[in-house]
Amino acid sequence: MNFTRWSARLPGTQRRAAARAEHPVSPDRRGEGSVPAARAEHLTDTSPVPAVDDLRVRDVLDRVPSLVALVHGPDHRIAYVNDAYTAAFGSRPLGAPARTALPELDEIGLLPLLDQVLRSGKPRTVKSRKAPGGRSYTFTCTPVTEPAGSGDGGGSGVLVFATDVTDHAEAAERLRASERRQRETAVTLQRSLLPQELEEPDDLRIAATYHPGGTEAAVGGDWYDVITLGGGRTALVIGDVMGRGVRAAAVMGQLRTAVRAYARLDLPPHEVLQLLDGLATEIDANQIATCAYAIHDPNEGCLVYASAGHLPILVRDEHGTVRRAAEPIGPPLGTGGWMHASGSVPLGPGSTAVLYTDGLVERRNEDLDEGIAALERALAGASGTPQVVCDRLVRSAGVTPDHDDDVAVLVLQHPARRGPQGELFRNAALDLLGGVEAAPRARAFASGVLTSWRFPAELHDLGVLATSELVANSLQHGTPPMRLRLRRTDRRLIIEVTDGDDHLPRRRRAEPGDESGRGISIVATIASNWGSRRTPGGGKAVWCEFALPKPASA
């Protein structure tokens, strides 16, 4: 193979040769315009400098530190390899086909690219391919042609030019590894701050899922929580801290901890958000977060909620009709100066509610309301357990591992219990009318109800005693209207007394000479749990609960 004939066909060579033929330079004008006259007087070396076109291509390529190989014909027979190529991969026999003589190119999948360049006549580049030996190269394959009438009758080939980019590739890999570690740290922090196991209320079935954002340290501040408040009531929370990374996850953790603390006060949803709003400003005045806080009371058959800039809760009834929880929706947490308000949405037996963050419904170039409408349609057709519904909603929204935003979803169902299962969930209530004579009537009522529910004698007696103490406390310190309510689930017995006075009782140590102050202490001693809260219409509710013995296994 005559390399000189090939060098004449390399890109740019013909163009420069034609330019010299069309515009010959006269001897007396050879240097005109290249060096100013004033500077020419000071030049000491006037020996002629060879033009690039006068250099032999092979002499140049032999000294290039990059790897160069020239292949010819459809089977890419080797026409030339330079010294750098030989130093990297060893000597290569000229005239041998590339598939056998250039195994390194075959191993990195470059042979199909040679075919493509030969067919199309267009150069192609592949970046940062790791070759045998561990070095990384960027390969550029350029078509070259040999003119017809040459000794070999003309033909086509490919010039392979490989630049060593190992240092760049290793630096990029170190950067990617650092980003992966940062993201793993953020995801680990995020998951550690989310509930490891959801609390399981008696009257609800709940499932939740969290999907971190796709790439880099893009984990955000999405969170959810389920908090049993006692007395059969359950708080449900979902929120989203704006931003990405460890900082957003840390703020989320502080807000979630605060929500659990405020929930123990058993306040209405809007008051919890009011407290949370002030705390969010103290944590970081520049950090904005949204949150929805809801309380489910099985005796009321509804979901009472408040929202700080969060997306509306969706509820599907037992007939499959989906509705959005309407206003009120206040501004996000951390803005301050806003009085939040509570609303309610029905959640009867057979209903399903969904709380979610914007990553589930928000898409680029799409209206947010369209995403919520699509979620409504998906919820209308989703049935099964809460976990099944949760998974179907995520799939219908097209959430994948490389999704560009965090997604948190909380699904709760209020099962419609019938038959033997329904016998385990019972309610009984009595209005406490009159004066002191209401106490014996309440004890007799509680005794009859607990007997009909076939409770063991010990639990029956404890329930009657707790009823007596709670009613006596209400008669002494409360105001009408008063009401006694007994409720049983498959796990516990709940006794609750409501009255019109909003002063909450507290447990205190009674002195030996005191004639009162022992009732709440007695209830706290014999019951599994007790508590009190203010009711929305004014007044209070004082409750206690007893864990039911587990049925003996067969």
JSON list of C-alpha atoms in Angstrom, two decimals, residues 13 59 69 78 87 133 136 146 151 154 172 225 248 293 307 319 369 373 393 428 472-473 479 485 490 508 530:
[
{"chain": "A", "resi": 13, "resn": "THR", "atom": "CA", "xyz": [-5.27, 18.08, 1.28]},
{"chain": "A", "resi": 59, "resn": "ASP", "atom": "CA", "xyz": [6.18, 11.49, 9.21]},
{"chain": "A", "resi": 69, "resn": "ALA", "atom": "CA", "xyz": [-4.74, 3.38, 12.38]},
{"chain": "A", "resi": 78, "resn": "ILE", "atom": "CA", "xyz": [-4.80, -2.76, 8.01]},
{"chain": "A", "resi": 87, "resn": "ALA", "atom": "CA", "xyz": [3.00, 0.99, 21.94]},
{"chain": "A", "resi": 133, "resn": "GLY", "atom": "CA", "xyz": [-5.53, -2.68, 29.47]},
{"chain": "A", "resi": 136, "resn": "SER", "atom": "CA", "xyz": [-10.03, 4.99, 28.04]},
{"chain": "A", "resi": 146, "resn": "GLU", "atom": "CA", "xyz": [-8.05, 6.59, -2.91]},
{"chain": "A", "resi": 151, "resn": "GLY", "atom": "CA", "xyz": [-1.90, 1.42, -8.35]},
{"chain": "A", "resi": 154, "resn": "GLY", "atom": "CA", "xyz": [-8.99, 3.04, -6.14]},
{"chain": "A", "resi": 172, "resn": "ALA", "atom": "CA", "xyz": [-15.76, 11.91, 35.73]},
{"chain": "A", "resi": 225, "resn": "ASP", "atom": "CA", "xyz": [-47.21, 9.86, 58.74]},
{"chain": "A", "resi": 248, "resn": "ALA", "atom": "CA", "xyz": [-34.64, 19.55, 52.51]},
{"chain": "A", "resi": 293, "resn": "TYR", "atom": "CA", "xyz": [-53.26, 17.26, 58.19]},
{"chain": "A", "resi": 307, "resn": "SER", "atom": "CA", "xyz": [-54.26, 22.23, 54.18]},
{"chain": "A", "resi": 319, "resn": "HIS", "atom": "CA", "xyz": [-70.06, 3.40, 44.78]},
{"chain": "A", "resi": 369, "resn": "ASP", "atom": "CA", "xyz": [-55.22, 20.28, 37.32]},
{"chain": "A", "resi": 373, "resn": "ALA", "atom": "CA", "xyz": [-57.97, 14.81, 37.04]},
{"chain": "A", "resi": 393, "resn": "LEU", "atom": "CA", "xyz": [-51.88, 4.89, 41.26]},
{"chain": "A", "resi": 428, "resn": "ALA", "atom": "CA", "xyz": [-73.68, 2.20, 72.17]},
{"chain": "A", "resi": 472, "resn": "ALA", "atom": "CA", "xyz": [-68.85, 11.33, 88.04]},
{"chain": "A", "resi": 473, "resn": "ASN", "atom": "CA", "xyz": [-66.05, 13.65, 86.90]},
{"chain": "A", "resi": 479, "resn": "THR", "atom": "CA", "xyz": [-71.95, 21.24, 82.05]},
{"chain": "A", "resi": 485, "resn": "ARG", "atom": "CA", "xyz": [-70.47, 6.47, 74.44]},
{"chain": "A", "resi": 490, "resn": "ASP", "atom": "CA", "xyz": [-61.59, -6.09, 67.32]},
{"chain": "A", "resi": 508, "resn": "ARG", "atom": "CA", "xyz": [-52.96, 14.95, 89.93]},
{"chain": "A", "resi": 530, "resn": "TRP", "atom": "CA", "xyz": [-56.65, 7.72, 78.50]}
]
